Tab-separated table of C-alpha atoms in Angstrom:
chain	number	residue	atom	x	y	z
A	4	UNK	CA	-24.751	-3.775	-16.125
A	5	UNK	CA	-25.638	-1.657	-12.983
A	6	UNK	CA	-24.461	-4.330	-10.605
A	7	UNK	CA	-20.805	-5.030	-12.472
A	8	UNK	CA	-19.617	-1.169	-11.913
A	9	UNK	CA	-17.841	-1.632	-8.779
A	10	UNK	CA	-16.254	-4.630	-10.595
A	11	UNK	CA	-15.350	-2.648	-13.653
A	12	UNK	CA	-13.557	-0.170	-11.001
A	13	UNK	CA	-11.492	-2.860	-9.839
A	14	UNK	CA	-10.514	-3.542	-13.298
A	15	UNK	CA	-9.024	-0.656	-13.443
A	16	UNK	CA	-7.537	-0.550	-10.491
A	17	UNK	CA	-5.601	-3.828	-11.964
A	18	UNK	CA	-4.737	-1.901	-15.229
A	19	UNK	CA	-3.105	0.226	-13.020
A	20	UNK	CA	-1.129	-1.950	-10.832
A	21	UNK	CA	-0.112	-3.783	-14.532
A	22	UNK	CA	0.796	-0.141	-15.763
A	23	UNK	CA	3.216	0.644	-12.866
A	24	UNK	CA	5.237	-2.602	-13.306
A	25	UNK	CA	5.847	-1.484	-17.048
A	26	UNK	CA	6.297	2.115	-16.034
A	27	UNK	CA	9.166	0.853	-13.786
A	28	UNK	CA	10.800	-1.686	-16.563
A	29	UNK	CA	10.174	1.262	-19.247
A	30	UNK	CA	12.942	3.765	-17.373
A	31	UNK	CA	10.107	5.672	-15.064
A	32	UNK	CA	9.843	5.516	-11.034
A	33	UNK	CA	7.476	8.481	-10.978
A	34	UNK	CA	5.199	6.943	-12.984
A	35	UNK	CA	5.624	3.932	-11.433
A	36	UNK	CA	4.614	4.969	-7.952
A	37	UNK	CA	1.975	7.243	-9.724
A	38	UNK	CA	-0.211	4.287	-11.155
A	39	UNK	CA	-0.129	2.640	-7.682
A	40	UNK	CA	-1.674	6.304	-6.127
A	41	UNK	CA	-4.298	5.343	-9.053
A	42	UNK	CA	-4.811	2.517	-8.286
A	43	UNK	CA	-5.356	2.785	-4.487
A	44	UNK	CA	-7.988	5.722	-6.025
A	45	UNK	CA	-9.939	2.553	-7.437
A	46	UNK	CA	-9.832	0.555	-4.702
A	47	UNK	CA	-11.166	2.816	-2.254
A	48	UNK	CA	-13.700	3.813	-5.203
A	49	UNK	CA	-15.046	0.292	-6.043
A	50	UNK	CA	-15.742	-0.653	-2.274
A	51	UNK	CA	-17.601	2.827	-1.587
A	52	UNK	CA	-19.460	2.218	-4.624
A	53	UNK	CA	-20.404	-1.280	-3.713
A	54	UNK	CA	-21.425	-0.432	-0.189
A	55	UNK	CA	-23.143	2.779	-0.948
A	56	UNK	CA	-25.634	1.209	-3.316
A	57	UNK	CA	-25.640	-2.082	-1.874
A	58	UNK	CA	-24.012	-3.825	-4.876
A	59	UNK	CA	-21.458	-6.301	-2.884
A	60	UNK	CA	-21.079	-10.044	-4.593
A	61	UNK	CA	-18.794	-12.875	-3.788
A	62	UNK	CA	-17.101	-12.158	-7.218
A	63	UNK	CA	-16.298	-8.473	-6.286
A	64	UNK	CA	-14.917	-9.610	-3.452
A	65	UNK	CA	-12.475	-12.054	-5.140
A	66	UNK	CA	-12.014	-9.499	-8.016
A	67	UNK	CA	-10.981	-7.127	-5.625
A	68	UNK	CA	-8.083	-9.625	-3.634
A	69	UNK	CA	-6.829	-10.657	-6.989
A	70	UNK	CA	-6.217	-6.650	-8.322
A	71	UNK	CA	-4.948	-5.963	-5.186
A	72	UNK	CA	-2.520	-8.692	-4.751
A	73	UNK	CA	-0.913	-7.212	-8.171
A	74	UNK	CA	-1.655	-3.259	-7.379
A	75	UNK	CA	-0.654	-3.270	-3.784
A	76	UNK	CA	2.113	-6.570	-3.651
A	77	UNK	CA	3.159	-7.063	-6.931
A	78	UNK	CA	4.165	-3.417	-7.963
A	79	UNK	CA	5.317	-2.254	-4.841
A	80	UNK	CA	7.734	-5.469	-4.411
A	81	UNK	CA	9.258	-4.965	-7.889
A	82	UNK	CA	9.475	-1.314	-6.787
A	83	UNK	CA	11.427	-2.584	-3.373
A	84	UNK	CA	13.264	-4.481	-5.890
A	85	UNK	CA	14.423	-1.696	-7.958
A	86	UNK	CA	14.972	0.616	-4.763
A	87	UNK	CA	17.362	-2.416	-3.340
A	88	UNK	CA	19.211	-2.642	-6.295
A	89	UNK	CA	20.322	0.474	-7.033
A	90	UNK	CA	21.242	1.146	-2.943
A	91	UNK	CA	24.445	1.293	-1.178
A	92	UNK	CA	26.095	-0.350	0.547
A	93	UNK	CA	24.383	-3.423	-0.962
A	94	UNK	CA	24.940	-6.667	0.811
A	95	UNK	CA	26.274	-9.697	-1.599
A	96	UNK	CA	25.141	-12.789	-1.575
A	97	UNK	CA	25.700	-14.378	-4.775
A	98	UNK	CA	23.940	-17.692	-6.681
A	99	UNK	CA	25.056	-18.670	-10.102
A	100	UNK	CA	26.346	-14.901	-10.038
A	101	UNK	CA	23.176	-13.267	-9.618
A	102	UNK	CA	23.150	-11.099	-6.132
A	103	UNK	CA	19.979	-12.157	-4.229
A	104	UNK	CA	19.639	-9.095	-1.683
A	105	UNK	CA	17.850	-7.058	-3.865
A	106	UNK	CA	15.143	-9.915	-4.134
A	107	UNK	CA	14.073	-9.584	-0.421
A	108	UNK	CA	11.764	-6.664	-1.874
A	109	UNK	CA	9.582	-9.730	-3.142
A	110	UNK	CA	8.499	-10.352	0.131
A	111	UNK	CA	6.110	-7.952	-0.157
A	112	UNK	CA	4.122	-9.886	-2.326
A	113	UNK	CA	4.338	-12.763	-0.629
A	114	UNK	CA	3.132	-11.403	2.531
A	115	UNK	CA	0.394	-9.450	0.677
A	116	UNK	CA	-0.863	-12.406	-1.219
A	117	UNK	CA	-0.752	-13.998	2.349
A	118	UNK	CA	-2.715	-11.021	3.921
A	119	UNK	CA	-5.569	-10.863	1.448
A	120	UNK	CA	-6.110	-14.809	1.472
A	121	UNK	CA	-6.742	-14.285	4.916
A	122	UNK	CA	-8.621	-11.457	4.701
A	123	UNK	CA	-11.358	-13.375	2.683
A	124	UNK	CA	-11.639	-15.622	4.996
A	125	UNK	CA	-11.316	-13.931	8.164
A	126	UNK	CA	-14.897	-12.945	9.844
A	127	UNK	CA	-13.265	-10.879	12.528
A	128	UNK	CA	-12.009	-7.856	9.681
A	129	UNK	CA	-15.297	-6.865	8.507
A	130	UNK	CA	-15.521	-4.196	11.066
A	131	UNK	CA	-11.654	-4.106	11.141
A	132	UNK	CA	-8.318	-4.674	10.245
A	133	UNK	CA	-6.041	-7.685	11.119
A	134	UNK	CA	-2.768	-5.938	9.936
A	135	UNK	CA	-1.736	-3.614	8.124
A	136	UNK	CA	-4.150	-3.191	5.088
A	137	UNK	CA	-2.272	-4.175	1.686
A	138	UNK	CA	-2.780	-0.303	-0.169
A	139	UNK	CA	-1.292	0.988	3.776
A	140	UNK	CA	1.841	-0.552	2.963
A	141	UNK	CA	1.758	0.028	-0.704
A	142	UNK	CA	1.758	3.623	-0.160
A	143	UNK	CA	4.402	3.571	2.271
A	144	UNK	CA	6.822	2.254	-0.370
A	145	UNK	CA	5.248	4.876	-2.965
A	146	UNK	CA	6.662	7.663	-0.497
A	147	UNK	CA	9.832	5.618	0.281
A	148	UNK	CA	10.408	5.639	-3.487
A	149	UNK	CA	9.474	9.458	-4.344
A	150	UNK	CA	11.863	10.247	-0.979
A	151	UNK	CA	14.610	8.485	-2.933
A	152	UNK	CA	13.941	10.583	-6.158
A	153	UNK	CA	14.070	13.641	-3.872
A	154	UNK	CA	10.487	14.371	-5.225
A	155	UNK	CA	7.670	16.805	-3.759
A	156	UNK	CA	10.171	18.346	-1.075
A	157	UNK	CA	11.629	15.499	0.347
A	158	UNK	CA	14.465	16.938	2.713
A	159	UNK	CA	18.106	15.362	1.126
A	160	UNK	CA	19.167	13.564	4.688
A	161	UNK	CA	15.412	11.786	3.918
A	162	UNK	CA	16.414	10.872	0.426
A	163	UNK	CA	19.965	9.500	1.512
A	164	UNK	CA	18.375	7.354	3.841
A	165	UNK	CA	15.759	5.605	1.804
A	166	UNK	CA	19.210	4.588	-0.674
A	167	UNK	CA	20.314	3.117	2.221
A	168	UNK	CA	20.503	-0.473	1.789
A	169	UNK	CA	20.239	-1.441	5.448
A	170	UNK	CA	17.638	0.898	6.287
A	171	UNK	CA	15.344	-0.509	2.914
A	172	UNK	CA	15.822	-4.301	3.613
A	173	UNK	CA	14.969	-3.090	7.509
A	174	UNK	CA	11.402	-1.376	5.676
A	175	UNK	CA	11.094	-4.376	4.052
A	176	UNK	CA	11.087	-6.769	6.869
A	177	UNK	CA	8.904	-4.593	9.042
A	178	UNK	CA	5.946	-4.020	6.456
A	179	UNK	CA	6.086	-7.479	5.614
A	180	UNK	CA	5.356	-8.683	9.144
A	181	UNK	CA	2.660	-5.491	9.646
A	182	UNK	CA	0.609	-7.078	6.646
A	183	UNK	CA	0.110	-10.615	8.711
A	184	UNK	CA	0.483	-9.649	12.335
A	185	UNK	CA	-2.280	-10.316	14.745
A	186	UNK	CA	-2.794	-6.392	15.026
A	187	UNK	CA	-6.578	-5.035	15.128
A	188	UNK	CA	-6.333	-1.328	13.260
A	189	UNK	CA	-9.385	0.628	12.588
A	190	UNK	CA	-11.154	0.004	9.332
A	191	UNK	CA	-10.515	2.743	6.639
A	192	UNK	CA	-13.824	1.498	4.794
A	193	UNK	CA	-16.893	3.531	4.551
A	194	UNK	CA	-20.830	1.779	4.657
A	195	UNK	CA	-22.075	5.281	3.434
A	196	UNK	CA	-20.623	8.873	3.726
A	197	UNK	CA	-22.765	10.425	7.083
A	198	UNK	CA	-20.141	12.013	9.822
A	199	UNK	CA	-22.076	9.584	12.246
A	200	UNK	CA	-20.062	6.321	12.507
A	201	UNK	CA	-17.286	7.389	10.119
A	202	UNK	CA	-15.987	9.938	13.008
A	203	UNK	CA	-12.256	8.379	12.861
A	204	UNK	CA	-12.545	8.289	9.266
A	205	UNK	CA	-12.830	11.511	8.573
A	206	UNK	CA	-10.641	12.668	11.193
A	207	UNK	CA	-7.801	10.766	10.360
A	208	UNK	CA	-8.762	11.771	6.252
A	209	UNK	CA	-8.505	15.761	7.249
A	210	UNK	CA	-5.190	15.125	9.235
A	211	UNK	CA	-3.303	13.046	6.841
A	212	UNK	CA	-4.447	15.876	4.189
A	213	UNK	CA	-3.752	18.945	6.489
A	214	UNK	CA	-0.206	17.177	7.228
A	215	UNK	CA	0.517	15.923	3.673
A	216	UNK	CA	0.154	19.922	2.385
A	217	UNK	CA	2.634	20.929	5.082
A	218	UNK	CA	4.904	18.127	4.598
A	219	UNK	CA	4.420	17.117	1.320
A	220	UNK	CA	5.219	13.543	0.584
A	221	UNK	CA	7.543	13.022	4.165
A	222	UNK	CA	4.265	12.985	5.553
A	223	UNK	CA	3.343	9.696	4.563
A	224	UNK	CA	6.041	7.756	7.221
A	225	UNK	CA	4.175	10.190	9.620
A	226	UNK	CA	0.995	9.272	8.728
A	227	UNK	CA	1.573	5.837	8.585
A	228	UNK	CA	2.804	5.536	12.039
A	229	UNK	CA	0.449	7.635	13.099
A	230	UNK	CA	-2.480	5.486	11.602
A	231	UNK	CA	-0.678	2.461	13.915
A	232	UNK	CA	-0.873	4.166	17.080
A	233	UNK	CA	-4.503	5.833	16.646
A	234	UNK	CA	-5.874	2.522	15.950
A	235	UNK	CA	-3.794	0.744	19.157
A	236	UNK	CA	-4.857	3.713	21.182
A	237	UNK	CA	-8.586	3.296	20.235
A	238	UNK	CA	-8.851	-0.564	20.694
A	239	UNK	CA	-8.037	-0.119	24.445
């Protein structure tokens, strides 16, 4: 029983990513983006959890891919998907009637599922990241999707731009390369919760938190570039 809680975390994390696909198709973009904040909760939970009392297995470690690729590709693609569709100008390119631009947000699921594969199998990421991390870019289209509800005190030139059709299939494009580019980034995960050796973890934690209560959610764009650069900056 003991050893399957971390597992049983990551179930949940799935429920969630499940949950924010119906939340979307059932009317609600809040609660969409919501269960993916959840979700990303779980993740972070299960792997602490695991690591903390030494409770790692192969079949957490698949468990974990497979949630993900639904809670941080899946989701967040149909979410690009809605976003697209309902911007302007929208592009048309047109099959059997059907207008295909919006389905360039599923790229973000096909990079993911990409990313994680190689993640599993990629020796050189267990002290850091290859990429962008799959929740990192998840989140990103969370706050690109409250921006466009003008949620949490999104500024209105911020919300104009992210129902900008252009500027979205431009997001798109860029996250989608972050998740598989040959780019080390430092390693948000934890091997216990002691200051020493989790400096830049904790550091980087307080900021984001110090500059998401100041900016509310148009601090996670800031955040996100700013977790880019502090991990190219330390890696020289």
């Amino acid at each position: 029983m003991k050893k399957n809680i971390p597992n049983y975390i990551t179930l949940l994390n799935l429920l969630c990513g499940i949950l924010s696909i119906v939340s979307l198709y059932s009317g609600s973009v809040e609660w969409s983006v919501y269960f993916i904040v959840f979700a990303a909760i779980f993740d972070f939970m299960d792997g602490a959890v695991a690591r903390i009392f030494k409770l790692q297995s192969e079949l957490g470690k698949q468990l974990d891919s497979l949630a993900d690729v639904v809670s941080f590709g899946l989701a967040p693609g149909f979410i690009m998907f809605f976003l697209l569709k309902t911007s302007q100008p929208l592009p048309e390119i047109f099959f059997n009637g059907i207008n295909l631009v919006p389905f360039i947000g599923f790229l973000v699921p096909l990079f993911s599922a990409w990313r994680l594969a190689n993640f599993n199998i990629d020796v050189r990421q267990e002290e850091q990241f290859i990429g962008i991390p799959t929740p990192a870019s998840a989140l990103m289209i969370v706050a690109l999707a409250l921006i466009n509800q003008n949620t949490f005190g999104s500024s209105s030139w911020m919300a104009e731009l992210t129902g900008n059709s252009y500027f979205l299939i431009s997001a798109t494009l860029i996250l989608s390369i972050l998740l598989v580019a040959e780019i080390p980034l430092l390693s948000l995960k934890f091997k216990n919760l002691k200051w020493n050796g989790n400096q830049k973890r904790f550091i980087l934690i307080i900021l984001s938190i110090a500059l998401i209560a100041v900016f509310q959610i148009s601090a996670i764009p800031i955040i996100f570039l700013g977790y880019i650069i502090i991990s190219l900056i330390l890696k020289k």
